[in-house]
XYZ file of C-alpha atoms in Angstrom:
465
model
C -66.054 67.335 -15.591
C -62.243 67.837 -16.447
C -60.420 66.526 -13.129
C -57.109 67.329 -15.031
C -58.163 71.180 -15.133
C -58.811 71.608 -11.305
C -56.610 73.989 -8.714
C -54.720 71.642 -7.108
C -54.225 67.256 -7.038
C -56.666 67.946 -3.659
C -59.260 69.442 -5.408
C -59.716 66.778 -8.290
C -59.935 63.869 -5.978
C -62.662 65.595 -4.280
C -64.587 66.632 -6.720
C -64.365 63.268 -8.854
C -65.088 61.384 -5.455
C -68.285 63.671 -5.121
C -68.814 63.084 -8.594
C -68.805 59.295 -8.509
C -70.564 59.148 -4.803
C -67.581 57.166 -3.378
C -64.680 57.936 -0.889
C -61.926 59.714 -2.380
C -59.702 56.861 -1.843
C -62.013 54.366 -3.675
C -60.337 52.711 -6.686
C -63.598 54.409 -8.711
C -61.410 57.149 -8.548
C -58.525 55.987 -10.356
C -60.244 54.425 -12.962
C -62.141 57.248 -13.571
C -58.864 59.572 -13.494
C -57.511 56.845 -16.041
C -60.991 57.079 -18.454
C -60.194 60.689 -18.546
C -56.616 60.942 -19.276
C -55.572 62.506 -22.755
C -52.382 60.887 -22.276
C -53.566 57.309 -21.090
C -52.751 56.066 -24.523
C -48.777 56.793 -24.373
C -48.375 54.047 -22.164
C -49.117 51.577 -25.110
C -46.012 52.796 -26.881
C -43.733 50.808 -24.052
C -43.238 47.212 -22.810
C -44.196 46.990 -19.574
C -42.646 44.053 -17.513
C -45.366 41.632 -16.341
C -44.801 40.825 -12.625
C -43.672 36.924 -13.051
C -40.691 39.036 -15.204
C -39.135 40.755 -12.240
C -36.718 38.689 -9.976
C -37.684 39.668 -6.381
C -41.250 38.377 -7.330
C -42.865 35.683 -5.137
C -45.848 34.229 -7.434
C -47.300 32.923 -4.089
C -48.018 36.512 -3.506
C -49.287 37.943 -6.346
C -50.354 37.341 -9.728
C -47.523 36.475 -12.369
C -49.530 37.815 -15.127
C -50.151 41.210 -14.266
C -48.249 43.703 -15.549
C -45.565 45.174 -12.620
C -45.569 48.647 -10.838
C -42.644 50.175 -12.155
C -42.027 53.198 -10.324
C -38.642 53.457 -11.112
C -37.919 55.935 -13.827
C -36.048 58.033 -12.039
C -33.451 55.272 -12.166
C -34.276 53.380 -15.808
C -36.898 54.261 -18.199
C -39.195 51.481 -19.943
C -38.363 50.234 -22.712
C -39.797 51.685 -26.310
C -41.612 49.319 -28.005
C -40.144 50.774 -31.218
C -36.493 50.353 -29.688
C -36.512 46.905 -30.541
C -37.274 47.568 -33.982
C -34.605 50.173 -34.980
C -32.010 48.940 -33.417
C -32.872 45.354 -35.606
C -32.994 48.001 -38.477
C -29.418 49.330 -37.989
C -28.333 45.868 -37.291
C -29.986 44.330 -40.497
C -28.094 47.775 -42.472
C -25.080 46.334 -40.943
C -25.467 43.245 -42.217
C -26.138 43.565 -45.337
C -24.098 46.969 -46.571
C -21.660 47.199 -44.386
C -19.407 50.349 -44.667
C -22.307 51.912 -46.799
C -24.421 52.483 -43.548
C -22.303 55.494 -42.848
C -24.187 57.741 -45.134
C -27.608 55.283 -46.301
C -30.916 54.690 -44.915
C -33.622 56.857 -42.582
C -30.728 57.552 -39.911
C -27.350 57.568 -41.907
C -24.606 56.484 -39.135
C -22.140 59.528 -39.677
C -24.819 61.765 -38.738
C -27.724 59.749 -37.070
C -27.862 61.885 -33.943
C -28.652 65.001 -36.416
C -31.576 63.864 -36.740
C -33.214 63.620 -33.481
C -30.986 66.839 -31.805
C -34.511 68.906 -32.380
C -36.670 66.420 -30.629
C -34.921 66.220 -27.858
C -34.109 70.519 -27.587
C -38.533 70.331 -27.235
C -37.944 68.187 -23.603
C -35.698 70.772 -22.583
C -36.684 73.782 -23.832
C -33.625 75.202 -26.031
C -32.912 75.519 -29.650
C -31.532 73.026 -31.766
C -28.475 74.115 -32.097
C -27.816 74.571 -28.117
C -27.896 70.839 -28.128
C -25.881 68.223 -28.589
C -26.170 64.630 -27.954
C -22.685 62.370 -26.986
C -21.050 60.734 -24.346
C -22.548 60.042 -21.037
C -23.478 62.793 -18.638
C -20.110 62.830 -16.788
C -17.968 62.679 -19.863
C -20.037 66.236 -20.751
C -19.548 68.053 -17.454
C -16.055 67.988 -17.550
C -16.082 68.932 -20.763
C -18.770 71.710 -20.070
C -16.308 72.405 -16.944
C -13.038 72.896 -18.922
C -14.855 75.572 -20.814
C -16.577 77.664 -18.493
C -14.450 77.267 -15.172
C -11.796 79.388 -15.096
C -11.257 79.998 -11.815
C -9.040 83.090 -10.696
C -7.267 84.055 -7.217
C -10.353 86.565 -6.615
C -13.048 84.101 -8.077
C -12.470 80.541 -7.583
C -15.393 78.496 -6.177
C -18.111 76.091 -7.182
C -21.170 76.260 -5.746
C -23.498 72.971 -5.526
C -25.305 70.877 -3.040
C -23.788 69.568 -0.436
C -25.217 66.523 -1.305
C -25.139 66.714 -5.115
C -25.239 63.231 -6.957
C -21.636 61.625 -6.506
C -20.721 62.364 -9.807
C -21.028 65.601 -9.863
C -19.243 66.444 -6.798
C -16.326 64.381 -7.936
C -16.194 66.371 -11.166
C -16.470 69.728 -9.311
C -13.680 68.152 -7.046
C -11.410 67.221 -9.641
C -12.229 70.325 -12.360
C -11.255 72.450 -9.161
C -7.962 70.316 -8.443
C -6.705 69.710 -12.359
C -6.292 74.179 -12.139
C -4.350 73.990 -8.983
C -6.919 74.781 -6.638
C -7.995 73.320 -3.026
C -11.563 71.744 -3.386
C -11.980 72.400 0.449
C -11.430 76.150 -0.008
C -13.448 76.457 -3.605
C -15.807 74.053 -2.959
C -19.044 75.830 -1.296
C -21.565 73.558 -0.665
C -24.776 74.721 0.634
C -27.219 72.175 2.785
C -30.997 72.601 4.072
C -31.496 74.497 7.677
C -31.282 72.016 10.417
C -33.965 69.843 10.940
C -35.090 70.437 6.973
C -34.592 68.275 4.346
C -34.577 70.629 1.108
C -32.729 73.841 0.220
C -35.023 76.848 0.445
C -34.648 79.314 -2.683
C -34.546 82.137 -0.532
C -31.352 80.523 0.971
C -29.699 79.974 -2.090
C -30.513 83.287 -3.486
C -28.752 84.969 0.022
C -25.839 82.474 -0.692
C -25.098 83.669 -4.352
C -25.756 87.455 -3.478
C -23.321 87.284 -0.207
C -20.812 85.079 -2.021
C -21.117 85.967 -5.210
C -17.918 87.287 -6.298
C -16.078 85.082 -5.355
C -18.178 82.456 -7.025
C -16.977 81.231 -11.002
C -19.641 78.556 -11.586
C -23.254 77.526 -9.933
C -23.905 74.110 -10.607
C -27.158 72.699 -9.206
C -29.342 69.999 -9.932
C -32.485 70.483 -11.738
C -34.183 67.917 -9.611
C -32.421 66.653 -6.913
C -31.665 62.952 -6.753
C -32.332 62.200 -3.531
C -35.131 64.571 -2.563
C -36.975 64.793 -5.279
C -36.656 68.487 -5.132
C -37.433 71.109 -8.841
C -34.958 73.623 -8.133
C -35.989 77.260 -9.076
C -33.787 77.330 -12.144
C -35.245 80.794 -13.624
C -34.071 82.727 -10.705
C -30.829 80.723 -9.188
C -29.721 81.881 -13.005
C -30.700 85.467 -13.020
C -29.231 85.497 -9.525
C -26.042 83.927 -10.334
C -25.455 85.670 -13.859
C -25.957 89.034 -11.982
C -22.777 88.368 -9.600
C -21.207 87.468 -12.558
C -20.899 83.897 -12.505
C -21.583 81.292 -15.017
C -25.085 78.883 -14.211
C -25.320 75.434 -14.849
C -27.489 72.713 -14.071
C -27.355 68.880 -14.175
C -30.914 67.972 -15.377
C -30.461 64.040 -14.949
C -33.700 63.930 -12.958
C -35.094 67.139 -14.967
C -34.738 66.228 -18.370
C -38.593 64.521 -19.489
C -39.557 65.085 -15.795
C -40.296 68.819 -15.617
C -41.098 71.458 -17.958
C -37.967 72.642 -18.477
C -36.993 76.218 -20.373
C -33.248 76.423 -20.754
C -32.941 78.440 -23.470
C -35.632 81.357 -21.902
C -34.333 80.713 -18.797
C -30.838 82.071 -19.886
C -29.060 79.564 -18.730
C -25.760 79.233 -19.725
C -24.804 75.401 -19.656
C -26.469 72.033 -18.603
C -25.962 68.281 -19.373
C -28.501 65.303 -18.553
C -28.363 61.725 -19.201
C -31.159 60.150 -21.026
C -31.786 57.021 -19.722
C -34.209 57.237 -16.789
C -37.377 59.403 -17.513
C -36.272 60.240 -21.052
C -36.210 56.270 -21.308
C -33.228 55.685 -23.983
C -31.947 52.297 -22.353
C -29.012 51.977 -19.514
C -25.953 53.834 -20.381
C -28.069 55.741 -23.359
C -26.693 58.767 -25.234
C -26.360 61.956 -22.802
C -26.982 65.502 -23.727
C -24.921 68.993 -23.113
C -26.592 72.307 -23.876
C -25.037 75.739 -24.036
C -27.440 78.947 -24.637
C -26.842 80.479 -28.078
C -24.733 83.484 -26.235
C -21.963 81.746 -25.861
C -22.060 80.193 -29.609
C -18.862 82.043 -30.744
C -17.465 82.727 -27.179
C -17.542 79.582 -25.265
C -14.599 77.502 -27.401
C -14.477 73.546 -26.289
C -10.994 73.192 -24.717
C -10.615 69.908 -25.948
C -11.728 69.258 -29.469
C -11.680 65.929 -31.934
C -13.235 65.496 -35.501
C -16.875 65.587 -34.822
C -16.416 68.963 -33.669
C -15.622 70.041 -36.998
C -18.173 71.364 -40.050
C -20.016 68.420 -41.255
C -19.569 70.086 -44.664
C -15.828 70.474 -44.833
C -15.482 67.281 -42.035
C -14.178 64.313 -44.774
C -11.773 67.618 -46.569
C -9.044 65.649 -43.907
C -6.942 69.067 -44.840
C -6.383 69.040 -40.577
C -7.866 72.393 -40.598
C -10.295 72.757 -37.883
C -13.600 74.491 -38.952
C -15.287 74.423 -35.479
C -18.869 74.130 -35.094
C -20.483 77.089 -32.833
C -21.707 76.353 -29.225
C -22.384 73.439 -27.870
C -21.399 71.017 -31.457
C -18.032 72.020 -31.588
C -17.753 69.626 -28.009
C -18.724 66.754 -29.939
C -15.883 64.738 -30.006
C -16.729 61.288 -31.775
C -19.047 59.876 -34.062
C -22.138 58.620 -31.974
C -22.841 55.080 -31.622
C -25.590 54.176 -33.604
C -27.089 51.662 -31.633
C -27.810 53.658 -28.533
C -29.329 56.623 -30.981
C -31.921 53.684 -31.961
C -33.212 53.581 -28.612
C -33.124 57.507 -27.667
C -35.054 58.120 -30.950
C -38.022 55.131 -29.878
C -38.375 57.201 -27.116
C -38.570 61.018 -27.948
C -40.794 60.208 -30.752
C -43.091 59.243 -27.466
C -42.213 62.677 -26.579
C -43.133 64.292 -29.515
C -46.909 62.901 -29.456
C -47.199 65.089 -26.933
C -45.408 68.376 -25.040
C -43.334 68.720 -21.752
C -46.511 71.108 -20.749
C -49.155 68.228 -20.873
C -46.920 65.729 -19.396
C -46.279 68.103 -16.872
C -49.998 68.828 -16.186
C -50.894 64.841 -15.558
C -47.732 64.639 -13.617
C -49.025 67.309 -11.031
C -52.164 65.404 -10.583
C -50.707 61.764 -10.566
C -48.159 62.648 -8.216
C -50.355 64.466 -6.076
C -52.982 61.887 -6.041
C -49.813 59.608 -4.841
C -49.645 62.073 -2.165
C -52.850 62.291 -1.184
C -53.458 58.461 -0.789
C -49.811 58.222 1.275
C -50.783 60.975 3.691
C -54.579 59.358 4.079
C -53.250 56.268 5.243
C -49.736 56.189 6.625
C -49.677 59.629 8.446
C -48.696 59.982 12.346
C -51.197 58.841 14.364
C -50.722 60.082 17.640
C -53.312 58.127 19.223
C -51.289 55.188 18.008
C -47.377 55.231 18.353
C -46.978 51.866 17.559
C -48.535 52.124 13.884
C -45.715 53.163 11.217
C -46.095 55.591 9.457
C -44.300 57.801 6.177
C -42.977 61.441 6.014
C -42.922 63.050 2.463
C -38.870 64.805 2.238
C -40.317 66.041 -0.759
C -41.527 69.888 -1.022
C -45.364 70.007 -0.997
C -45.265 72.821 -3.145
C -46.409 71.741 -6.891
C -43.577 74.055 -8.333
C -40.943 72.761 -6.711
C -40.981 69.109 -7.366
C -41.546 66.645 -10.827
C -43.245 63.473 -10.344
C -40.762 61.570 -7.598
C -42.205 61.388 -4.146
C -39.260 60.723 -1.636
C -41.113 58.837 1.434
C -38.923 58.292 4.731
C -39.975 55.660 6.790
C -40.345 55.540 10.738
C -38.939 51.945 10.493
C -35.856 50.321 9.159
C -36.840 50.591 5.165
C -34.770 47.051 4.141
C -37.753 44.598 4.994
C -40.536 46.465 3.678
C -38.683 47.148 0.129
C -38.241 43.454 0.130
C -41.984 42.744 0.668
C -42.741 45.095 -2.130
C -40.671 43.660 -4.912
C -42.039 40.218 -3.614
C -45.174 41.750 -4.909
C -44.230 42.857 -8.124
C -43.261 46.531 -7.335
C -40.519 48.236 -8.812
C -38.910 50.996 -7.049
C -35.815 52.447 -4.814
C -34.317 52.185 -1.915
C -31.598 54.581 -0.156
C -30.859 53.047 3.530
C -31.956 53.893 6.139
C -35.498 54.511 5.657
C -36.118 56.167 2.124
C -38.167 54.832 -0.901
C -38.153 56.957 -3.597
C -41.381 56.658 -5.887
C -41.453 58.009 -9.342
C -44.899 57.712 -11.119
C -43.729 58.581 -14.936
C -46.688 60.258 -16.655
C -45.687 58.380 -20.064
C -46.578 55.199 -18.956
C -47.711 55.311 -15.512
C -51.423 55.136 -14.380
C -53.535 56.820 -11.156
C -54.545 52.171 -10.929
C -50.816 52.389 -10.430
C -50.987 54.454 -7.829
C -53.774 53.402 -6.041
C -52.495 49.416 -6.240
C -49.381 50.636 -5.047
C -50.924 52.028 -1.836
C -52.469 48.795 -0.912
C -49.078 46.866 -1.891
C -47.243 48.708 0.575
C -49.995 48.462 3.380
C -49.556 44.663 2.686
C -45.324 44.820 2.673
C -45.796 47.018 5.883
C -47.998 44.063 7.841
C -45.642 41.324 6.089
C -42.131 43.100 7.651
C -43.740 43.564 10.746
C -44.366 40.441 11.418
C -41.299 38.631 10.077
C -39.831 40.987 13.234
């Protein structure tokens, strides 16, 4: 039997639990998810921290030598075991040539990023030349910003989450102030019904169709930070594009999450950072992306050397032959040293596709599910026992592989008992964990270790009360 090819996350449990003869929360059933995982073997191309490694860890609690729960790459990726050795490469070409590095050697530094631009268009779905990779992800929005907000009398706003990342609403904020506008008449910022915790599409849709033309720029997450939420990018863009406004999306929690289609999509711009699932190390190289329509439309507003013809770049005539789309907003030379890292990782990436990571992530998030809803739902019968909502849309399409759990008690003491036992993971007060089970390198053992760790950290904070 192929639990990976069943309906839903529901379905496979059952059916391997029937399978095996055991209860579908039996650890039988993650190892035997585990035996049958094409992907299992991904995980071997990353270190993974052994418990005794992490600081929080009390070695009275748990065993030192066992390797740790990360469940934190929505926040930082693992580390690429080949990481290590290209950036010793690059440090070793340093070393010994000098100067020469600039155009020598398997990633050349005047034009090392070049050479990994196509791997990382396959995690999001565009062409090669609709990406570029430089900066960080903030540094690209207001450059992505400068170019396609411009914001008249008649059509003026920005439309985002009310509680978009902090970054991004601070760039909104200050893109919409730096042309003379006042962010608390062109900001629109759309939040869930009351009493929900997630945007419905429907909603958003009404939004953009009944404020529409007065709208210059959607900008919405891909994924939301918080919630965990997978945004229907497909039609917020054919919505949006239709009132005539420019779509964009920050896919920080997207990018090497979800299968993502930017380029079929039609949407016009997007930026990501590439250090939490995409796993290029903290403060890695970010990416922008503009859709090939806008190639020899879209001009960068602020432009520096890199945005010029690599063939007629070193002419120094002061000439500017600008690149089309997105590579003309390249700046700078890259640094070479955090390219090392990004390439490690989306050569990970290309051992496989967005689509089969994305089919594992279904089931090992949904297995996650499962196992949190068996054990630590609302018992009536009991009010006293704790238990855990899922913020997080039950819906397979519209989430990746984070789980967002909220808490009926204070969060603080039972994130502490966790990371005593060798679990990393988030915490965003009052009473949210976020848990992000990465199909790279994550396991459904993970998982179902994780469960009984935070049974454990739930009886260990209540009685420290």
């Amino acid at each position: 039997m192929d639990p990976f090819s069943a309906a839903t996350p529901y379905d496979a449990i059952q059916q391997v639990a029937k399978f095996l003869n055991c209860k579908p929360t039996s650890a039988k059933v993650a190892r035997f998810l585990d035996e049958h995982d094409d992907l299992r073997h991904l995980r071997e191309q990353f270190v993974i921290p052994k418990v005794s490694q992490l600081p929080p860890s009390d070695l009275a609690l748990v065993d030192g030598s066992e390797d740790c729960l990360y469940f934190v790459g929505n926040s930082l990726g693992l580390q690429p075991k080949l990481a290590r050795k290209y950036l010793e490469e690059e440090l070793d070409k340093w070393e010994q040539m000098g100067v020469h590095g600039h155009t020598v050697g398997s990633r050349p530094w005047a034009w090392a990023e070049d050479n990994i631009e196509q791997l990382m268009a396959n995690v999001v779905g565009a062409k090669r030349e609709e990406v570029a990779l430089m900066n960080g992800l903030t540094v690209n929005l207001h450059l992505l910003l400068l170019s396609f907000y411009k914001p008249t009398t008649e059509r003026h706003r920005i439309l985002l989450e009310d509680k978009a990342f902090p970054s991004d609403h601070y760039a909104v904020e200050s893109q919409i102030s730096l042309r003379g506008f006042d962010p608390e008449k062109s900001m629109l910022l759309m939040s869930p019904r009351k009493g929900e915790q997630t945007l419905r599409t429907k909603d958003i849709l009404h939004t953009i169709e009944k404020e529409g033309d007065s709208i210059a720029v959607i900008l919405f997450s891909g994924v939301q930070y918080y919630t965990g939420q997978f945004f229907d990018m497909a039609a917020i863009t054919e919505a949006g594009q239709a009132k005539g406004c420019y779509v964009g999306f920050d896919c920080a929690h997207a990018a090497g999450n979800v299968d993502l289609r930017l380029h079929d999509w039609g949407v016009d711009f997007a930026c990501w950072c590439s250090y939490k699932y995409v796993n290029s190390g903290a403060g890695g190289l970010a990416g922008a992306y503009i859709h090939e329509k806008h190639a020899h439309t879209i001009k960068p507003a602020l432009t520096g050397w890199w945005g010029h013809n690599l063939k007629t770049r070193f002419q120094m005539d002061n000439k500017m032959d600008l690149l089309p789309g997105v590579g003309g907003f390249r700046l700078s030379n890259q640094p070479i040293l955090l390219v090392c890292p990004l390439q490690a990782s989306l050569e990970v990436f290309n051992m496989t596709s967005m689509k089969a990571l994305r089919k594992k992530s279904l089931l090992l998030t949904g297995y996650l599910e499962y196992l949190i809803k068996h054990y630590y739902s609302k018992d009536e019968t009991n009010p006293q026992k704790p238990y855990v909502d899922i913020i997080t849309p039950s819906n397979l399409e519209e989430r990746g592989c984070q789980l967002s759990l909220s808490f009926s008690v204070p969060i603080r003491a039972i994130f502490q008992e966790m990371e005593k036992r060798g679990v990393a993971c988030d915490m965003r007060e009052p009473n949210v964990l976020r848990i992000a089970p990465a199909p790279l390198y994550n396991s459904f053992s993970d998982v179902h270790r994780l469960i009984n760790t935070i049974g454990a950290s739930l009886q260990a904070s209540n009685e420290l009360q």
